[in-house]
mmCIF file with all atom_site columns, C-alpha atoms in Angstrom:
data_model
loop_
_atom_site.group_PDB
_atom_site.id
_atom_site.type_symbol
_atom_site.label_atom_id
_atom_site.label_alt_id
_atom_site.label_comp_id
_atom_site.label_asym_id
_atom_site.label_entity_id
_atom_site.label_seq_id
_atom_site.pdbx_PDB_ins_code
_atom_site.Cartn_x
_atom_site.Cartn_y
_atom_site.Cartn_z
_atom_site.occupancy
_atom_site.B_iso_or_equiv
_atom_site.pdbx_formal_charge
_atom_site.auth_seq_id
_atom_site.auth_comp_id
_atom_site.auth_asym_id
_atom_site.auth_atom_id
_atom_site.pdbx_PDB_model_num
ATOM 1   C CA . PHE A 1 1   ? 9.804   -102.942 -91.856  1.00 37.00 ? 1   PHE A CA 1
ATOM 2   C CA . PRO A 1 2   ? 12.074  -101.819 -89.166  1.00 42.00 ? 2   PRO A CA 1
ATOM 3   C CA . SER A 1 3   ? 10.236  -100.193 -86.251  1.00 44.00 ? 3   SER A CA 1
ATOM 4   C CA . HIS A 1 4   ? 11.835  -96.793  -87.311  1.00 46.00 ? 4   HIS A CA 1
ATOM 5   C CA . ASP A 1 5   ? 9.862   -97.032  -90.607  1.00 50.00 ? 5   ASP A CA 1
ATOM 6   C CA . ILE A 1 6   ? 6.639   -97.732  -88.748  1.00 49.00 ? 6   ILE A CA 1
ATOM 7   C CA . PHE A 1 7   ? 7.176   -94.636  -86.591  1.00 50.00 ? 7   PHE A CA 1
ATOM 8   C CA . LEU A 1 8   ? 7.738   -92.586  -89.719  1.00 51.00 ? 8   LEU A CA 1
ATOM 9   C CA . MET A 1 9   ? 4.509   -93.768  -91.236  1.00 53.00 ? 9   MET A CA 1
ATOM 10  C CA . ARG A 1 10  ? 2.520   -93.074  -87.984  1.00 54.00 ? 10  ARG A CA 1
ATOM 11  C CA . TYR A 1 11  ? 4.121   -89.741  -87.820  1.00 51.00 ? 11  TYR A CA 1
ATOM 12  C CA . SER A 1 12  ? 3.369   -89.050  -91.445  1.00 55.00 ? 12  SER A CA 1
ATOM 13  C CA . LEU A 1 13  ? -0.339  -90.049  -90.832  1.00 54.00 ? 13  LEU A CA 1
ATOM 14  C CA . PHE A 1 14  ? -0.265  -87.670  -87.780  1.00 52.00 ? 14  PHE A CA 1
ATOM 15  C CA . LEU A 1 15  ? 0.948   -84.828  -89.900  1.00 50.00 ? 15  LEU A CA 1
ATOM 16  C CA . LEU A 1 16  ? -1.801  -85.593  -92.370  1.00 50.00 ? 16  LEU A CA 1
ATOM 17  C CA . MET A 1 17  ? -4.510  -85.421  -89.790  1.00 49.00 ? 17  MET A CA 1
ATOM 18  C CA . ALA A 1 18  ? -2.899  -82.213  -88.409  1.00 46.00 ? 18  ALA A CA 1
ATOM 19  C CA . GLY A 1 19  ? -3.211  -80.566  -91.672  1.00 44.00 ? 19  GLY A CA 1
ATOM 20  C CA . LYS A 1 20  ? 0.352   -80.692  -93.090  1.00 40.00 ? 20  LYS A CA 1
ATOM 21  C CA . THR A 1 21  ? -0.391  -80.196  -96.915  1.00 40.00 ? 21  THR A CA 1
ATOM 22  C CA . SER A 1 22  ? 3.011   -81.525  -98.111  1.00 41.00 ? 22  SER A CA 1
ATOM 23  C CA . PHE A 1 23  ? 2.308   -85.088  -96.902  1.00 43.00 ? 23  PHE A CA 1
ATOM 24  C CA . PHE A 1 24  ? -1.331  -84.614  -98.071  1.00 43.00 ? 24  PHE A CA 1
ATOM 25  C CA . MET A 1 25  ? -0.288  -83.813  -101.737 1.00 45.00 ? 25  MET A CA 1
ATOM 26  C CA . MET A 1 26  ? 1.370   -87.365  -101.772 1.00 46.00 ? 26  MET A CA 1
ATOM 27  C CA . LEU A 1 27  ? -2.161  -88.773  -101.180 1.00 48.00 ? 27  LEU A CA 1
ATOM 28  C CA . GLY A 1 28  ? -3.802  -87.125  -104.194 1.00 45.00 ? 28  GLY A CA 1
ATOM 29  C CA . GLY A 1 29  ? -4.861  -83.640  -103.374 1.00 43.00 ? 29  GLY A CA 1
ATOM 30  C CA . THR A 1 30  ? -4.607  -80.548  -101.300 1.00 40.00 ? 30  THR A CA 1
ATOM 31  C CA . PHE A 1 31  ? -6.715  -79.702  -98.262  1.00 39.00 ? 31  PHE A CA 1
ATOM 32  C CA . GLN A 1 32  ? -8.689  -76.989  -100.239 1.00 40.00 ? 32  GLN A CA 1
ATOM 33  C CA . TYR A 1 33  ? -10.492 -79.919  -102.162 1.00 42.00 ? 33  TYR A CA 1
ATOM 34  C CA . GLY A 1 34  ? -11.316 -81.931  -98.935  1.00 46.00 ? 34  GLY A CA 1
ATOM 35  C CA . LEU A 1 35  ? -11.078 -85.499  -98.023  1.00 48.00 ? 35  LEU A CA 1
ATOM 36  C CA . ASN A 1 36  ? -13.841 -86.809  -100.166 1.00 48.00 ? 36  ASN A CA 1
ATOM 37  C CA . THR A 1 37  ? -12.640 -85.216  -103.428 1.00 53.00 ? 37  THR A CA 1
ATOM 38  C CA . THR A 1 38  ? -12.122 -87.442  -106.302 1.00 56.00 ? 38  THR A CA 1
ATOM 39  C CA . TYR A 1 39  ? -11.087 -86.148  -109.798 1.00 69.00 ? 39  TYR A CA 1
ATOM 40  C CA . PHE A 1 40  ? -13.060 -88.729  -111.443 1.00 81.00 ? 40  PHE A CA 1
ATOM 41  C CA . ILE A 1 41  ? -11.645 -89.639  -114.900 1.00 88.00 ? 41  ILE A CA 1
ATOM 42  C CA . SER A 1 42  ? -14.204 -91.523  -117.101 1.00 87.00 ? 42  SER A CA 1
ATOM 43  C CA . PRO A 1 43  ? -13.039 -95.032  -118.050 1.00 87.00 ? 43  PRO A CA 1
ATOM 44  C CA . VAL A 1 44  ? -11.629 -95.498  -121.570 1.00 85.00 ? 44  VAL A CA 1
ATOM 45  C CA . LYS A 1 45  ? -11.661 -98.427  -123.946 1.00 86.00 ? 45  LYS A CA 1
ATOM 46  C CA . LYS A 1 46  ? -8.329  -97.600  -125.490 1.00 92.00 ? 46  LYS A CA 1
ATOM 47  C CA . THR A 1 47  ? -5.162  -96.301  -123.999 1.00 94.00 ? 47  THR A CA 1
ATOM 48  C CA . ILE A 1 48  ? -4.114  -92.523  -123.820 1.00 96.00 ? 48  ILE A CA 1
ATOM 49  C CA . ARG A 1 49  ? -0.624  -91.582  -124.680 1.00 96.00 ? 49  ARG A CA 1
ATOM 50  C CA . LEU A 1 50  ? 1.634   -88.754  -125.826 1.00 97.00 ? 50  LEU A CA 1
ATOM 51  C CA . GLY A 1 51  ? 0.197   -87.062  -128.876 1.00 95.00 ? 51  GLY A CA 1
ATOM 52  C CA . ASP A 1 52  ? -3.396  -88.126  -128.171 1.00 96.00 ? 52  ASP A CA 1
ATOM 53  C CA . SER A 1 53  ? -6.322  -85.576  -127.603 1.00 95.00 ? 53  SER A CA 1
ATOM 54  C CA . GLY A 1 54  ? -9.488  -85.842  -125.829 1.00 92.00 ? 54  GLY A CA 1
ATOM 55  C CA . ARG A 1 55  ? -11.644 -84.591  -122.893 1.00 89.00 ? 55  ARG A CA 1
ATOM 56  C CA . ASN A 1 56  ? -10.222 -86.870  -120.302 1.00 92.00 ? 56  ASN A CA 1
ATOM 57  C CA . ILE A 1 57  ? -6.798  -85.435  -120.777 1.00 95.00 ? 57  ILE A CA 1
ATOM 58  C CA . THR A 1 58  ? -7.888  -82.044  -119.301 1.00 93.00 ? 58  THR A CA 1
ATOM 59  C CA . ALA A 1 59  ? -9.111  -84.095  -116.294 1.00 91.00 ? 59  ALA A CA 1
ATOM 60  C CA . ILE A 1 60  ? -5.967  -86.018  -115.976 1.00 94.00 ? 60  ILE A CA 1
ATOM 61  C CA . LYS A 1 61  ? -3.863  -82.836  -115.938 1.00 94.00 ? 61  LYS A CA 1
ATOM 62  C CA . LYS A 1 62  ? -6.031  -81.295  -113.222 1.00 90.00 ? 62  LYS A CA 1
ATOM 63  C CA . ARG A 1 63  ? -5.868  -84.494  -111.231 1.00 89.00 ? 63  ARG A CA 1
ATOM 64  C CA . LEU A 1 64  ? -1.957  -84.500  -111.447 1.00 91.00 ? 64  LEU A CA 1
ATOM 65  C CA . PHE A 1 65  ? -1.768  -80.593  -110.926 1.00 89.00 ? 65  PHE A CA 1
ATOM 66  C CA . ALA A 1 66  ? -3.605  -81.204  -107.561 1.00 83.00 ? 66  ALA A CA 1
ATOM 67  C CA . THR A 1 67  ? -0.950  -83.551  -106.461 1.00 83.00 ? 67  THR A CA 1
ATOM 68  C CA . GLY A 1 68  ? 1.896   -81.443  -107.576 1.00 86.00 ? 68  GLY A CA 1
ATOM 69  C CA . LEU A 1 69  ? 3.094   -83.909  -110.234 1.00 91.00 ? 69  LEU A CA 1
ATOM 70  C CA . TYR A 1 70  ? 1.959   -81.649  -113.099 1.00 92.00 ? 70  TYR A CA 1
ATOM 71  C CA . ALA A 1 71  ? 3.314   -78.108  -112.703 1.00 91.00 ? 71  ALA A CA 1
ATOM 72  C CA . SER A 1 72  ? 2.017   -76.750  -115.931 1.00 90.00 ? 72  SER A CA 1
ATOM 73  C CA . THR A 1 73  ? -1.342  -74.760  -115.833 1.00 87.00 ? 73  THR A CA 1
ATOM 74  C CA . ASP A 1 74  ? -2.149  -75.942  -119.327 1.00 91.00 ? 74  ASP A CA 1
ATOM 75  C CA . THR A 1 75  ? -5.541  -77.522  -119.400 1.00 89.00 ? 75  THR A CA 1
ATOM 76  C CA . SER A 1 76  ? -5.822  -78.163  -123.027 1.00 94.00 ? 76  SER A CA 1
ATOM 77  C CA . VAL A 1 77  ? -7.141  -81.477  -124.381 1.00 95.00 ? 77  VAL A CA 1
ATOM 78  C CA . TYR A 1 78  ? -3.539  -82.491  -125.895 1.00 97.00 ? 78  TYR A CA 1
ATOM 79  C CA . PHE A 1 79  ? -1.290  -85.078  -124.139 1.00 97.00 ? 79  PHE A CA 1
ATOM 80  C CA . ASN A 1 80  ? 2.131   -83.379  -124.019 1.00 96.00 ? 80  ASN A CA 1
ATOM 81  C CA . GLN A 1 81  ? 5.565   -84.317  -122.904 1.00 96.00 ? 81  GLN A CA 1
ATOM 82  C CA . ALA A 1 82  ? 5.030   -82.677  -119.532 1.00 96.00 ? 82  ALA A CA 1
ATOM 83  C CA . LEU A 1 83  ? 1.857   -84.754  -118.886 1.00 97.00 ? 83  LEU A CA 1
ATOM 84  C CA . GLU A 1 84  ? 3.668   -87.843  -119.814 1.00 97.00 ? 84  GLU A CA 1
ATOM 85  C CA . GLU A 1 85  ? 6.372   -87.190  -117.320 1.00 96.00 ? 85  GLU A CA 1
ATOM 86  C CA . ALA A 1 86  ? 3.761   -86.566  -114.672 1.00 96.00 ? 86  ALA A CA 1
ATOM 87  C CA . VAL A 1 87  ? 1.950   -89.791  -115.596 1.00 96.00 ? 87  VAL A CA 1
ATOM 88  C CA . ILE A 1 88  ? 5.277   -91.810  -115.151 1.00 96.00 ? 88  ILE A CA 1
ATOM 89  C CA . GLN A 1 89  ? 5.872   -90.273  -111.782 1.00 93.00 ? 89  GLN A CA 1
ATOM 90  C CA . PHE A 1 90  ? 2.238   -90.961  -110.655 1.00 92.00 ? 90  PHE A CA 1
ATOM 91  C CA . GLN A 1 91  ? 2.591   -94.774  -111.977 1.00 92.00 ? 91  GLN A CA 1
ATOM 92  C CA . GLN A 1 92  ? 5.867   -95.158  -110.276 1.00 89.00 ? 92  GLN A CA 1
ATOM 93  C CA . SER A 1 93  ? 4.520   -93.812  -107.030 1.00 85.00 ? 93  SER A CA 1
ATOM 94  C CA . HIS A 1 94  ? 1.548   -96.173  -107.132 1.00 85.00 ? 94  HIS A CA 1
ATOM 95  C CA . GLY A 1 95  ? 3.239   -99.446  -108.182 1.00 82.00 ? 95  GLY A CA 1
ATOM 96  C CA . LEU A 1 96  ? 2.099   -99.303  -111.725 1.00 88.00 ? 96  LEU A CA 1
ATOM 97  C CA . LYS A 1 97  ? 4.125   -99.953  -114.950 1.00 91.00 ? 97  LYS A CA 1
ATOM 98  C CA . PRO A 1 98  ? 5.828   -96.534  -115.499 1.00 92.00 ? 98  PRO A CA 1
ATOM 99  C CA . ASP A 1 99  ? 5.354   -96.101  -119.172 1.00 96.00 ? 99  ASP A CA 1
ATOM 100 C CA . GLY A 1 100 ? 3.480   -92.809  -119.388 1.00 96.00 ? 100 GLY A CA 1
ATOM 101 C CA . ILE A 1 101 ? 0.557   -94.548  -121.041 1.00 96.00 ? 101 ILE A CA 1
ATOM 102 C CA . VAL A 1 102 ? -2.878  -93.999  -119.305 1.00 96.00 ? 102 VAL A CA 1
ATOM 103 C CA . ASN A 1 103 ? -4.723  -97.323  -119.341 1.00 95.00 ? 103 ASN A CA 1
ATOM 104 C CA . LYS A 1 104 ? -7.506  -98.787  -117.160 1.00 94.00 ? 104 LYS A CA 1
ATOM 105 C CA . SER A 1 105 ? -5.277  -99.387  -114.233 1.00 92.00 ? 105 SER A CA 1
ATOM 106 C CA . THR A 1 106 ? -3.801  -96.005  -114.205 1.00 94.00 ? 106 THR A CA 1
ATOM 107 C CA . ILE A 1 107 ? -7.456  -94.535  -114.363 1.00 93.00 ? 107 ILE A CA 1
ATOM 108 C CA . LEU A 1 108 ? -8.493  -96.701  -111.470 1.00 91.00 ? 108 LEU A CA 1
ATOM 109 C CA . GLU A 1 109 ? -5.567  -95.281  -109.280 1.00 90.00 ? 109 GLU A CA 1
ATOM 110 C CA . PHE A 1 110 ? -6.480  -91.685  -110.461 1.00 89.00 ? 110 PHE A CA 1
ATOM 111 C CA . ASN A 1 111 ? -10.098 -92.296  -109.230 1.00 88.00 ? 111 ASN A CA 1
ATOM 112 C CA . VAL A 1 112 ? -9.244  -93.255  -105.552 1.00 85.00 ? 112 VAL A CA 1
ATOM 113 C CA . SER A 1 113 ? -10.374 -90.517  -103.245 1.00 80.00 ? 113 SER A CA 1
ATOM 114 C CA . VAL A 1 114 ? -8.042  -88.846  -100.711 1.00 76.00 ? 114 VAL A CA 1
ATOM 115 C CA . LYS A 1 115 ? -10.389 -90.498  -97.962  1.00 78.00 ? 115 LYS A CA 1
ATOM 116 C CA . ASP A 1 116 ? -9.966  -93.944  -99.440  1.00 82.00 ? 116 ASP A CA 1
ATOM 117 C CA . ARG A 1 117 ? -6.235  -93.475  -99.715  1.00 80.00 ? 117 ARG A CA 1
ATOM 118 C CA . ILE A 1 118 ? -5.997  -92.520  -95.936  1.00 81.00 ? 118 ILE A CA 1
ATOM 119 C CA . GLN A 1 119 ? -8.086  -95.634  -95.035  1.00 83.00 ? 119 GLN A CA 1
ATOM 120 C CA . GLN A 1 120 ? -5.641  -97.655  -97.178  1.00 83.00 ? 120 GLN A CA 1
ATOM 121 C CA . ILE A 1 121 ? -2.632  -96.114  -95.352  1.00 82.00 ? 121 ILE A CA 1
ATOM 122 C CA . MET A 1 122 ? -4.068  -96.962  -91.973  1.00 83.00 ? 122 MET A CA 1
ATOM 123 C CA . LEU A 1 123 ? -4.904  -100.342 -93.001  1.00 83.00 ? 123 LEU A CA 1
ATOM 124 C CA . ASN A 1 124 ? -1.333  -101.012 -94.182  1.00 79.00 ? 124 ASN A CA 1
ATOM 125 C CA . MET A 1 125 ? 0.163   -99.425  -90.901  1.00 79.00 ? 125 MET A CA 1
ATOM 126 C CA . GLU A 1 126 ? -1.911  -101.872 -88.976  1.00 81.00 ? 126 GLU A CA 1
ATOM 127 C CA . ARG A 1 127 ? -0.436  -104.810 -91.248  1.00 75.00 ? 127 ARG A CA 1
ATOM 128 C CA . CYS A 1 128 ? 3.030   -103.328 -90.562  1.00 73.00 ? 128 CYS A CA 1
ATOM 129 C CA . ARG A 1 129 ? 2.392   -104.126 -86.751  1.00 76.00 ? 129 ARG A CA 1
ATOM 130 C CA . TRP A 1 130 ? 2.010   -107.683 -87.676  1.00 74.00 ? 130 TRP A CA 1
ATOM 131 C CA . LEU A 1 131 ? 5.459   -107.935 -89.355  1.00 69.00 ? 131 LEU A CA 1
ATOM 132 C CA . PRO A 1 132 ? 8.446   -109.115 -87.362  1.00 67.00 ? 132 PRO A CA 1
ATOM 133 C CA . HIS A 1 133 ? 10.998  -106.577 -86.162  1.00 68.00 ? 133 HIS A CA 1
ATOM 134 C CA . LEU A 1 134 ? 13.991  -107.471 -88.319  1.00 61.00 ? 134 LEU A CA 1
ATOM 135 C CA . VAL A 1 135 ? 17.231  -108.250 -86.334  1.00 62.00 ? 135 VAL A CA 1
ATOM 136 C CA . SER A 1 136 ? 19.290  -108.779 -89.509  1.00 72.00 ? 136 SER A CA 1
ATOM 137 C CA . ALA A 1 137 ? 20.609  -106.520 -92.189  1.00 77.00 ? 137 ALA A CA 1
ATOM 138 C CA . LYS A 1 138 ? 20.079  -109.383 -94.622  1.00 82.00 ? 138 LYS A CA 1
ATOM 139 C CA . TYR A 1 139 ? 16.438  -110.538 -95.441  1.00 81.00 ? 139 TYR A CA 1
ATOM 140 C CA . LEU A 1 140 ? 14.092  -111.152 -98.164  1.00 82.00 ? 140 LEU A CA 1
ATOM 141 C CA . LEU A 1 141 ? 10.555  -109.910 -98.506  1.00 81.00 ? 141 LEU A CA 1
ATOM 142 C CA . VAL A 1 142 ? 7.787   -111.086 -100.931 1.00 83.00 ? 142 VAL A CA 1
ATOM 143 C CA . ASN A 1 143 ? 5.189   -108.577 -101.793 1.00 81.00 ? 143 ASN A CA 1
ATOM 144 C CA . ILE A 1 144 ? 2.415   -110.858 -102.813 1.00 79.00 ? 144 ILE A CA 1
ATOM 145 C CA . PRO A 1 145 ? 0.069   -108.527 -104.346 1.00 76.00 ? 145 PRO A CA 1
ATOM 146 C CA . GLN A 1 146 ? 2.814   -107.175 -106.481 1.00 80.00 ? 146 GLN A CA 1
ATOM 147 C CA . PHE A 1 147 ? 4.236   -110.639 -107.228 1.00 85.00 ? 147 PHE A CA 1
ATOM 148 C CA . LYS A 1 148 ? 7.741   -109.444 -106.389 1.00 87.00 ? 148 LYS A CA 1
ATOM 149 C CA . LEU A 1 149 ? 10.564  -110.770 -104.258 1.00 89.00 ? 149 LEU A CA 1
ATOM 150 C CA . TYR A 1 150 ? 12.970  -108.112 -102.716 1.00 87.00 ? 150 TYR A CA 1
ATOM 151 C CA . VAL A 1 151 ? 16.357  -109.349 -101.280 1.00 89.00 ? 151 VAL A CA 1
ATOM 152 C CA . TYR A 1 152 ? 18.117  -106.955 -98.859  1.00 85.00 ? 152 TYR A CA 1
ATOM 153 C CA . ASP A 1 153 ? 21.745  -106.946 -97.504  1.00 86.00 ? 153 ASP A CA 1
ATOM 154 C CA . GLU A 1 154 ? 23.630  -104.377 -95.557  1.00 85.00 ? 154 GLU A CA 1
ATOM 155 C CA . ASN A 1 155 ? 23.760  -101.931 -98.401  1.00 85.00 ? 155 ASN A CA 1
ATOM 156 C CA . GLY A 1 156 ? 20.013  -101.871 -99.110  1.00 83.00 ? 156 GLY A CA 1
ATOM 157 C CA . LEU A 1 157 ? 18.138  -103.683 -102.088 1.00 87.00 ? 157 LEU A CA 1
ATOM 158 C CA . ALA A 1 158 ? 20.461  -106.221 -103.651 1.00 92.00 ? 158 ALA A CA 1
ATOM 159 C CA . PHE A 1 159 ? 18.077  -108.059 -105.964 1.00 91.00 ? 159 PHE A CA 1
ATOM 160 C CA . ASN A 1 160 ? 14.466  -108.170 -106.942 1.00 92.00 ? 160 ASN A CA 1
ATOM 161 C CA . SER A 1 161 ? 12.589  -110.625 -109.079 1.00 93.00 ? 161 SER A CA 1
ATOM 162 C CA . LYS A 1 162 ? 9.056   -111.592 -110.208 1.00 92.00 ? 162 LYS A CA 1
ATOM 163 C CA . VAL A 1 163 ? 7.563   -114.515 -108.211 1.00 89.00 ? 163 VAL A CA 1
ATOM 164 C CA . VAL A 1 164 ? 4.524   -116.874 -108.612 1.00 87.00 ? 164 VAL A CA 1
ATOM 165 C CA . VAL A 1 165 ? 1.991   -116.611 -105.603 1.00 81.00 ? 165 VAL A CA 1
ATOM 166 C CA . GLY A 1 166 ? -0.979  -118.671 -104.704 1.00 79.00 ? 166 GLY A CA 1
ATOM 167 C CA . LYS A 1 167 ? -4.658  -117.948 -105.691 1.00 78.00 ? 167 LYS A CA 1
ATOM 168 C CA . GLU A 1 168 ? -7.773  -117.561 -103.452 1.00 74.00 ? 168 GLU A CA 1
ATOM 169 C CA . THR A 1 169 ? -8.205  -121.339 -103.395 1.00 80.00 ? 169 THR A CA 1
ATOM 170 C CA . ASN A 1 170 ? -4.569  -122.078 -102.797 1.00 79.00 ? 170 ASN A CA 1
ATOM 171 C CA . ARG A 1 171 ? -3.248  -119.118 -100.706 1.00 75.00 ? 171 ARG A CA 1
ATOM 172 C CA . THR A 1 172 ? 0.525   -118.220 -100.523 1.00 72.00 ? 172 THR A CA 1
ATOM 173 C CA . ALA A 1 173 ? 1.843   -119.119 -96.986  1.00 71.00 ? 173 ALA A CA 1
ATOM 174 C CA . ILE A 1 174 ? 2.873   -116.197 -94.836  1.00 68.00 ? 174 ILE A CA 1
ATOM 175 C CA . PHE A 1 175 ? 5.738   -116.779 -92.581  1.00 66.00 ? 175 PHE A CA 1
ATOM 176 C CA . ASN A 1 176 ? 9.082   -115.516 -90.951  1.00 67.00 ? 176 ASN A CA 1
ATOM 177 C CA . GLY A 1 177 ? 12.151  -117.362 -90.361  1.00 65.00 ? 177 GLY A CA 1
ATOM 178 C CA . LEU A 1 178 ? 13.453  -115.171 -87.485  1.00 55.00 ? 178 LEU A CA 1
ATOM 179 C CA . SER A 1 179 ? 12.223  -117.270 -84.636  1.00 46.00 ? 179 SER A CA 1
#
């Protein structure tokens, strides 16, 4: 990340701590619900998708409404088109497969509290300090947890691809070639 991006992340966290709700909504709630609020959604054995019904769907709608992704005030037990679009946006912003289908991974992300999300952001900001300051407009970046390679040029993202990474017993080497 260029140093400007790190500044923006730190500034965003400052705004969060100062009570600016627009950034806070991206984290999963509004200040009226507090930092420890979690919209707990019960784990399911099967996926939930467009056309389904069930009590979890009301909880999902409330969770997405709190983040601003679901604009409707409908709290019925039916999975409608508006909910599917909100789920897709949520999945995209959390690095999940954006298919609009609520599965175990999506429910795990729904159940992360705002306090835990703030701690995650703070940890990632610290990790950003470890990254080298990029001096070139051309570089590649491997996101190990995401199993993805990103290649950047002067115009931004030029290419991305899946990659194979190591395991706990045979870790992926982390390095930079800017020395």
